[in-house]
Amino acid sequence: MDEREKDTRKPIRREGAEYIPGGHKPAPDGGETRKISALPIKPPANADDANTRMVKTTPSKSSTGKSSSKKTPPKKTNYAIVMVTTVFVAVIAVVFVVVFLLRDWEPSGNNQNAGNQNSATNNNENINENTGSDNIYTSADPNNASWTGLIQNITGNRIDVFVFELNDTRSFFADGTSSLRDRLNNAVTITQFNVGDVIDITHPANSNNITTAIQSAETRFYREISGVIIDTDQNTLQIGSRQYNLQAQPIVQYRGTAVSALIIDPINVVTVGVFQDNYVTSINIHHSHGDITITSDEIIAGGIVEIETVGTGFRTVAPLEGEETTLRVLTGQNRISVRGEYIEPHTIETNVVQGANVTLSLDNLELRMGQLTVNTAVQDAIMFIGDRWFPVNEEIELPIGNHTIVIEAPGHQIFTQSVDITTTPQTINASLTAVTLMRPITFATNPPDARLYIDGVFRGITPLTLDLELGRHTVTILRMGFLGTQPTPIQVTMDSDDLINFMLHPDPAWPVFN
């Protein structure tokens, strides 16, 4: 037996009983035994506190009726089990403390929202529903998160906000405990917030319900301006020489309807909201653009067209060039005025809608007119001014201004002259120069090798091609041994046949040699 398990204590006699630690034993004199309370006994020096303990037993009677006591030795304990148990309990305690301390802390730059599952106002929607992110809040106060962002949508008690710090959209909810304030710190309802407002929001770190939401007073507006240039490649908006960031997905509206920023043209009239010179928050298009195409007789080229968008002060002026002129204008009622040196002032109005092209004809403009008479002695002469035909030897009316006259007649050179029409009647005498027009004609005979005479003049031996002047001619054919032809008249025109054949007959008076 291990020395540590030996009982080295001496028995104590007290009232006829000997006390043995752990039980009772009859006294030697056979007297009655009784249970006594054990007094603490200091264990021997070589005893281990962890392996020595007192065991209390109850006396039992033997078959002879005498009381007897049974000594139970101390149990042997395993050191390894005790140590493992102690370490396990310590680890569990440390984990519990760490979890308790860190349950409300999240990494900086993120924002986690588990949602308020007990709130009836958040409809169990998670603040990250638009992003899929698990962590979205960061704050010096571990119990609250604060953001600045752009309202992009309001539905019921829900506000979707583009958070500048995160460059992403988050959803928040207002309930009866939320404090909503305008720029002047006056209490407002959620319906008094507007899409495009910049707001400062605070909320509990573990909830997406709004604690406070205040309209920012740091947004400036450039009201009703034009000349705004959008650069979608660089995500910038330029007003004059200043550039602003379009990365914040600004709200763009045209007459209360959300539209793409791509429709903005520099001539548009817009109001632009800018937050702290960093983010464009909103673009409200007051007047967008369309096109007006003006068609006119080219005879009025050189006139001026001026278009004014009624009520805006916007004007554009352009020359009338050729038969068609297209101009970009603002939407709305537009007043078109046409004027020029020989154009009577003319004004019409039309309505232009976004993206539309309106075509206007100026063919019926009232032009200032002058009188001109062109005389010529050549018959069948015709006169053109521009693309219009006019008679000769008659007085005609032309718009005041410079014109080019063209006269043509068969067998004559083309006559061209420029004239300035004024309010004073003018007369032009056109002298046309005659020209000789030729046409190639081929003469053939059967049999060939006959002499050809044109207008009595020998021209050669057939077959023969000659350039003849247009008009009337006579043809004579002679060949030895054949009857000659009498002078035969022909008419040469541009449309006449280009081949003339003659059949020759033998002369019976001509001797025949065998």
C-alpha atoms as one frame of an Amber mdcrd trajectory, in Angstrom:
protein
   0.000   0.000   0.000   1.170   3.514  -0.773   2.583   5.228   2.218   0.247
   8.156   1.627  -2.776   5.876   2.060  -1.703   4.547   5.531  -3.556   5.979
   8.494  -0.829   7.136  10.883  -3.199   8.847  13.276  -3.517   7.466  16.851
  -6.894   6.464  18.188  -8.680   8.814  20.524 -10.568   7.412  23.399 -13.588
   9.338  24.461 -16.350   7.978  26.655 -15.536   4.335  26.101 -15.176   4.547
  22.349 -12.176   4.602  20.158 -12.557   7.070  17.184 -11.127   5.939  13.962
 -11.347   8.432  11.169 -13.942   7.194   8.752 -15.958   4.944  11.096 -16.821
   3.505  14.511 -15.231   0.529  16.383 -16.418  -1.185  19.605 -14.547  -0.341
  22.726 -12.347  -3.089  24.176 -14.460  -3.238  27.328 -17.543  -4.113  25.300
 -19.275  -0.896  26.238 -21.848   0.792  24.039 -20.485   2.698  21.119 -21.909
   6.030  19.875 -21.265   8.319  17.031 -19.190  11.357  17.767 -18.305  14.333
  15.662 -14.930  14.149  14.063 -12.533  16.890  14.908 -10.304  18.238  12.206
  -7.066  16.387  12.165  -4.074  17.776  10.426  -2.885  15.349   7.779   0.666
  14.122   7.821   3.330  16.041   5.996   3.453  13.531   3.167  -0.321  13.630
   2.584  -1.810  15.484  -0.476  -4.796  17.716   0.170  -6.188  16.944  -3.228
  -6.018  13.183  -2.631  -7.138  12.920   1.004 -10.736  13.443   2.168 -12.903
  12.420   5.122 -15.585   9.775   4.492 -18.550   9.673   6.855 -20.208   6.253
   7.353 -23.234   5.047   9.228 -22.853   2.242  11.825 -24.365  -1.117  10.894
 -25.299  -4.105  12.976 -23.876  -7.614  12.482 -25.858 -10.801  12.542 -25.080
 -11.133  16.235 -26.723  -7.801  16.919 -23.520  -6.067  17.738 -22.615  -2.836
  16.151 -19.701  -2.818  13.807 -17.939  -0.157  11.774 -16.331  -0.486   8.360
 -13.276   1.497   7.358 -13.415   2.897   3.734 -10.054   3.921   2.310  -9.726
   7.217   0.365 -10.251   6.965  -3.467  -7.331   7.484  -5.844  -7.883  10.529
  -8.195  -6.403  11.002 -11.764  -4.305  14.221 -12.041  -4.690  14.431 -15.871
  -8.485  14.544 -15.732  -8.440  17.361 -13.192  -6.009  19.430 -15.239  -7.945
  18.999 -18.540 -11.183  19.941 -16.827  -9.628  23.066 -15.343  -8.148  24.195
 -18.690 -11.454  23.594 -20.542 -13.428  25.686 -18.043 -10.862  28.487 -18.314
 -11.044  28.542 -22.145 -14.841  28.680 -22.113 -14.713  31.608 -19.700 -12.232
  33.537 -21.868 -14.339  33.000 -25.040 -17.461  34.190 -23.254 -15.727  37.390
 -22.096 -14.353  38.138 -25.600 -17.762  37.631 -27.256 -19.443  39.815 -24.658
 -16.954  42.660 -25.167 -16.970  42.540 -28.973 -20.645  41.917 -29.672 -21.240
  45.602 -30.670 -17.899  46.309 -32.376 -17.330  46.183 -36.156 -14.297  46.948
 -38.368 -13.863  50.562 -39.498 -15.040  51.324 -43.035 -17.899  48.843 -42.895
 -21.388  48.976 -41.491 -23.140  45.885 -40.184 -26.852  45.827 -39.583 -28.589
  42.753 -38.348 -31.911  44.558 -38.524 -34.367  45.133 -35.720 -36.357  41.931
 -35.769 -38.767  43.209 -33.116 -39.699  46.424 -34.919 -42.956  46.401 -36.844
 -41.869  49.372 -38.927 -38.875  47.882 -40.709 -40.831  44.974 -42.231 -37.855
  42.747 -41.427 -35.945  44.415 -44.265 -32.181  44.488 -43.913 -30.325  47.740
 -44.353 -27.955  45.985 -46.766 -30.661  44.830 -49.172 -29.266  46.966 -51.982
 -25.652  45.907 -51.524 -25.365  42.433 -50.068 -22.745  43.741 -47.630 -22.547
  42.310 -44.121 -20.852  45.314 -42.503 -21.838  48.883 -43.188 -21.487  51.016
 -40.099 -18.559  52.660 -38.471 -18.585  55.131 -35.634 -16.513  56.374 -32.735
 -19.578  55.495 -30.689 -19.910  51.684 -30.902 -23.634  51.990 -30.188 -24.469
  54.361 -33.089 -23.554  54.976 -36.722 -23.600  58.297 -38.606 -23.745  58.942
 -42.364 -24.120  61.695 -44.928 -25.807  60.800 -48.184 -28.162  61.597 -51.047
 -31.833  60.579 -50.921 -32.546  58.505 -54.026 -35.954  57.094 -53.177 -38.676
  57.459 -50.534 -41.269  54.691 -50.194 -43.564  54.770 -47.175 -41.330  54.874
 -44.099 -38.269  53.719 -46.041 -35.542  56.047 -47.344 -32.918  54.804 -49.816
 -29.744  56.865 -49.401 -26.552  56.936 -51.481 -23.952  57.117 -48.693 -21.003
  59.286 -49.760 -18.535  57.574 -47.405 -19.391  54.133 -48.796 -20.046  55.114
 -52.412 -23.078  52.849 -52.270 -26.821  52.891 -51.546 -28.310  51.900 -48.164
 -31.891  51.689 -46.887 -33.111  53.196 -43.599 -36.499  53.286 -41.859 -38.308
  55.984 -39.884 -40.605  55.064 -36.992 -42.306  56.892 -34.162 -39.022  57.421
 -32.362 -37.182  58.956 -35.335 -36.337  62.667 -35.229 -36.643  64.196 -38.724
 -35.451  67.801 -39.244 -35.154  70.261 -42.138 -32.215  72.587 -42.872 -33.494
  75.069 -40.280 -33.786  72.303 -37.661 -37.573  72.375 -37.777 -39.378  69.094
 -37.201 -40.734  67.576 -40.436 -42.359  64.364 -41.588 -40.795  61.890 -43.997
 -43.080  63.207 -46.760 -41.377  66.610 -46.484 -38.041  65.116 -47.499 -37.353
  65.199 -51.232 -35.516  62.929 -53.605 -32.186  64.694 -54.215 -31.873  66.071
 -50.652 -28.603  65.504 -48.801 -29.242  64.320 -45.240 -27.193  63.453 -42.151
 -28.444  60.186 -40.619 -27.719  58.500 -37.297 -29.042  55.079 -36.275 -28.261
  52.392 -33.709 -25.384  50.158 -34.684 -27.591  47.086 -34.470 -30.672  48.531
 -36.204 -31.596  50.212 -39.468 -34.193  52.451 -37.815 -33.383  56.146 -37.997
 -32.517  57.955 -34.790 -32.093  61.368 -36.462 -32.214  62.537 -40.094 -31.428
  66.184 -40.839 -31.359  67.905 -44.233 -27.846  69.171 -44.847 -27.383  72.919
 -45.108 -24.165  72.463 -47.111 -25.793  71.979 -50.548 -25.642  74.910 -52.981
 -27.739  75.272 -56.129 -26.833  76.738 -59.534 -30.289  77.802 -60.611 -31.575
  77.905 -64.210 -28.285  77.902 -66.077 -27.137  76.566 -69.442 -23.744  75.549
 -70.741 -23.519  72.446 -68.508 -21.259  69.788 -70.039 -21.555  66.111 -69.021
 -18.527  63.835 -69.424 -19.761  60.263 -68.930 -16.288  58.803 -69.444 -14.790
  60.785 -66.563 -18.046  60.979 -64.545 -17.786  64.754 -64.282 -20.097  67.707
 -64.768 -18.648  71.062 -65.789 -20.223  74.446 -65.104 -18.078  77.126 -66.677
 -14.527  76.388 -65.563 -15.531  74.313 -62.510 -15.825  70.525 -62.462 -17.898
  68.408 -60.100 -18.105  64.685 -59.352 -20.952  62.665 -60.873 -19.936  59.470
 -59.033 -22.690  59.974 -56.455 -25.438  58.951 -58.914 -27.311  62.285 -58.834
 -31.053  62.516 -59.286 -31.808  63.769 -62.822 -35.379  64.891 -63.516 -37.189
  66.471 -66.455 -40.606  67.861 -65.601 -40.890  65.590 -62.566 -39.811  62.409
 -64.365 -36.488  60.653 -63.773 -34.342  60.674 -66.917 -30.782  59.870 -67.920
 -28.096  62.530 -67.612 -27.113  61.598 -71.175 -29.994  63.651 -72.615 -28.486
  66.882 -71.270 -27.235  69.228 -73.989 -25.234  72.399 -73.254 -28.188  74.524
 -74.426 -30.522  72.980 -71.819 -31.688  75.146 -68.917 -31.007  73.283 -65.651
 -30.684  73.732 -61.907 -27.739  71.821 -60.403 -27.338  70.943 -56.710 -23.766
  70.489 -55.402 -22.773  69.188 -51.945 -19.572  70.628 -50.461 -18.036  71.071
 -53.948 -17.606  67.299 -54.133 -20.807  65.660 -55.329 -23.500  66.671 -57.796
 -26.668  65.783 -55.912 -29.406  66.721 -58.385 -29.978  68.017 -61.897 -33.416
  69.439 -62.615 -33.930  70.047 -66.359 -36.307  72.961 -66.897 -35.980  73.106
 -70.689 -34.575  70.244 -72.735 -33.999  70.432 -76.500 -35.358  69.495 -79.901
 -34.651  70.526 -83.498 -36.269  72.824 -86.044 -35.552  72.231 -89.730 -36.350
  75.119 -92.067 -36.850  74.394 -95.753 -37.006  77.169 -98.322 -36.582  77.983
-101.960 -32.869  78.492-102.481 -33.730  81.849-104.019 -33.961  83.269-100.483
 -30.538  81.960 -99.471 -28.721  84.759 -97.705 -31.610  85.481 -95.373 -31.366
  85.298 -91.578 -33.454  83.139 -89.232 -33.795  83.924 -85.513 -35.443  81.489
 -83.072 -36.536  82.512 -79.568 -37.878  80.079 -76.952 -40.757  81.978 -75.385
 -40.321  82.770 -71.694 -36.668  81.735 -71.473 -34.776  84.525 -73.206 -32.932
  81.862 -75.229 -32.207  82.936 -78.828 -30.294  81.411 -81.688 -29.513  83.180
 -84.968 -28.297  81.492 -88.143 -28.111  82.222 -91.893 -30.454  80.508 -94.299
 -28.097  78.417 -96.393 -29.368  76.489 -99.371 -32.689  74.705 -99.259 -32.524
  73.306 -95.687 -31.289  74.633 -92.339 -31.497  72.628 -89.055 -31.132  74.333
 -85.674 -31.176  72.938 -82.097 -33.635  74.773 -79.852 -35.104  74.538 -76.351
 -38.329  72.678 -75.772 -41.494  74.727 -75.485 -43.086  77.409 -77.614 -40.594
  78.787 -80.145 -40.947  81.939 -82.226 -39.185  81.845 -85.624 -38.423  85.161
 -87.384 -37.017  85.331 -90.922 -35.537  88.467 -92.391 -33.173  89.438 -95.151
 -32.271  91.993 -97.756 -35.076  90.938-100.063 -37.299  89.082 -97.602 -40.302
  90.716 -96.010 -40.068  90.170 -92.226 -41.911  86.950 -91.403 -42.728  85.368
 -87.991 -44.278  82.006 -87.145 -44.568  80.000 -83.891 -44.349  76.277 -83.179
 -44.106  74.009 -80.140 -41.059  71.755 -79.740 -40.997  68.707 -77.455 -38.010
  66.767 -76.106 -36.130  64.928 -78.860 -38.528  65.933 -81.656 -37.703  67.516
 -85.021 -40.162  70.078 -86.371 -39.988  70.898 -90.103 -41.122  74.337 -91.290
 -41.441  75.435 -94.919 -40.696  79.037 -95.915 -41.688  78.584 -99.551 -44.621
  80.952 -99.056 -42.597  83.776 -97.606 -43.577  87.181 -98.866 -40.517  88.533
-100.646 -39.854  92.102-101.715 -40.165  92.147-105.479 -38.851  94.109-108.441
 -39.646  94.091-112.212 -37.443  92.829-115.058 -37.929  92.502-118.835 -35.480
  90.453-120.955 -35.750  90.955-124.744 -34.220  88.769-127.465 -34.760  88.459
-131.231 -34.013  84.741-131.317 -37.050  82.552-131.715 -37.585  79.583-129.413
 -35.368  81.182-126.764 -36.109  80.206-123.158 -34.936  81.881-119.926 -34.021
  80.345-116.543 -33.451  82.172-113.237 -32.374  79.713-110.576 -34.351  76.541
-111.253 -37.443  78.390-112.502 -38.423  79.037-116.137 -39.497  82.517-117.226
 -40.693  83.800-120.630 -38.620  86.296-122.627 -39.886  89.564-124.038 -42.301
  89.889-121.069 -42.158  91.747-117.757 -41.569  89.430-114.817 -41.285  89.878
-111.018 -38.236  88.799-109.074 -37.318  89.123-105.384 -35.099  92.073-104.679
 -31.495  90.997-104.713 -28.927  89.529-107.064 -29.981  86.973-109.667 -28.328
  85.157-112.582 -30.195  85.020-115.921 -29.588  82.114-118.345 -31.042  82.117
-121.927 -30.815  79.170-124.302 -31.870  78.856-127.979 -31.199  76.203-130.646
 -28.156  77.019-132.810 -26.986  79.749-130.433 -24.496  80.076-127.658 -25.872
  80.144-124.089 -26.452  83.682-122.831 -25.612  84.390-119.131 -25.871  87.662
-117.240 -26.080  88.708-113.575 -28.573  91.359-112.531 -29.362  93.199-109.277
 -33.105  93.541-108.869 -34.236  96.690-107.097 -37.521  98.479-106.704 -36.825
 100.227-110.041 -38.003  98.284-113.136 -35.158  97.090-115.401 -34.834  95.933
-119.060 -32.111  93.706-120.516 -31.567  93.150-124.267 -30.043  89.725-124.749
 -27.965  89.315-127.939 -27.491  85.626-128.692 -24.603  84.472-130.886 -25.458
  81.877-133.543 -23.241  78.780-133.748 -22.846  76.185-136.504 -23.997  72.820
-135.322 -22.693  69.761-137.103 -23.818  66.174-137.359 -21.846  63.267-138.844
 -23.594  61.573-141.813 -22.355  58.474-143.666 -23.063  58.180-147.436 -22.971
  54.752-149.135 -23.697  53.648-152.773 -24.331  50.363-154.567 -22.066  49.792
-156.307 -19.475  51.761-154.321 -16.727  54.028-155.613 -19.104  56.755-156.783
 -18.295  60.448-156.646 -20.194  62.363-153.901 -21.231  66.028-154.308 -22.785
  68.024-151.409 -24.492  71.269-152.421 -22.691  70.953-155.813 -19.265  70.578
-154.228 -17.258  67.355-154.706 -16.601  65.841-151.263 -15.117  62.406-152.057
 -15.670  58.761-153.091 -18.314  56.588-151.443 -18.628  55.189-148.905 -17.855
  58.439-147.068 -18.660  60.033-143.654 -18.931  63.815-143.447 -19.769  66.341
-140.680 -22.639  68.375-142.067 -24.166  71.523-140.670 -27.664  71.168-139.410
 -30.135  72.250-142.036 -31.048  71.615-145.717 -28.515  70.203-148.194 -28.493
  68.597-151.727 -26.661  65.365-152.606 -25.513  64.243-156.096 -23.950  60.847
-156.974 -22.026  60.125-160.271 -20.334  56.882-161.496 -19.068  55.918-164.915
 -21.390  53.382-166.637 -24.269  54.196-164.303 -27.020  56.721-164.411 -26.214
  59.669-162.193 -28.638  60.931-159.586 -30.338  64.245-159.764 -29.565  66.672
-156.890 -31.441  65.066-153.977 -32.472  67.263-151.029 -31.822  66.073-147.417
 -32.572  67.687-144.030 -29.838  67.261-141.394 -31.002  67.495-137.816 -29.717
  66.223-134.502 -32.287  63.461-134.779 -31.862  62.535-138.444 -30.455  59.182
-139.608 -26.693  59.005-139.659 -26.602  56.679-142.756 -27.897  57.450-146.255
 -27.770  54.757-149.056 -28.048  55.326-152.821 -28.833  52.570-155.413 -27.189
  53.215-158.843 -28.581  51.850-162.119 -26.519  50.966-165.276 -26.553  53.511
-168.126 -27.995  51.746-171.234 -26.191  54.180-173.526 -22.859  53.178-172.150
 -21.039  50.747-174.546 -20.516  47.273-173.293 -17.186  45.583-174.115 -16.903
  41.844-174.226
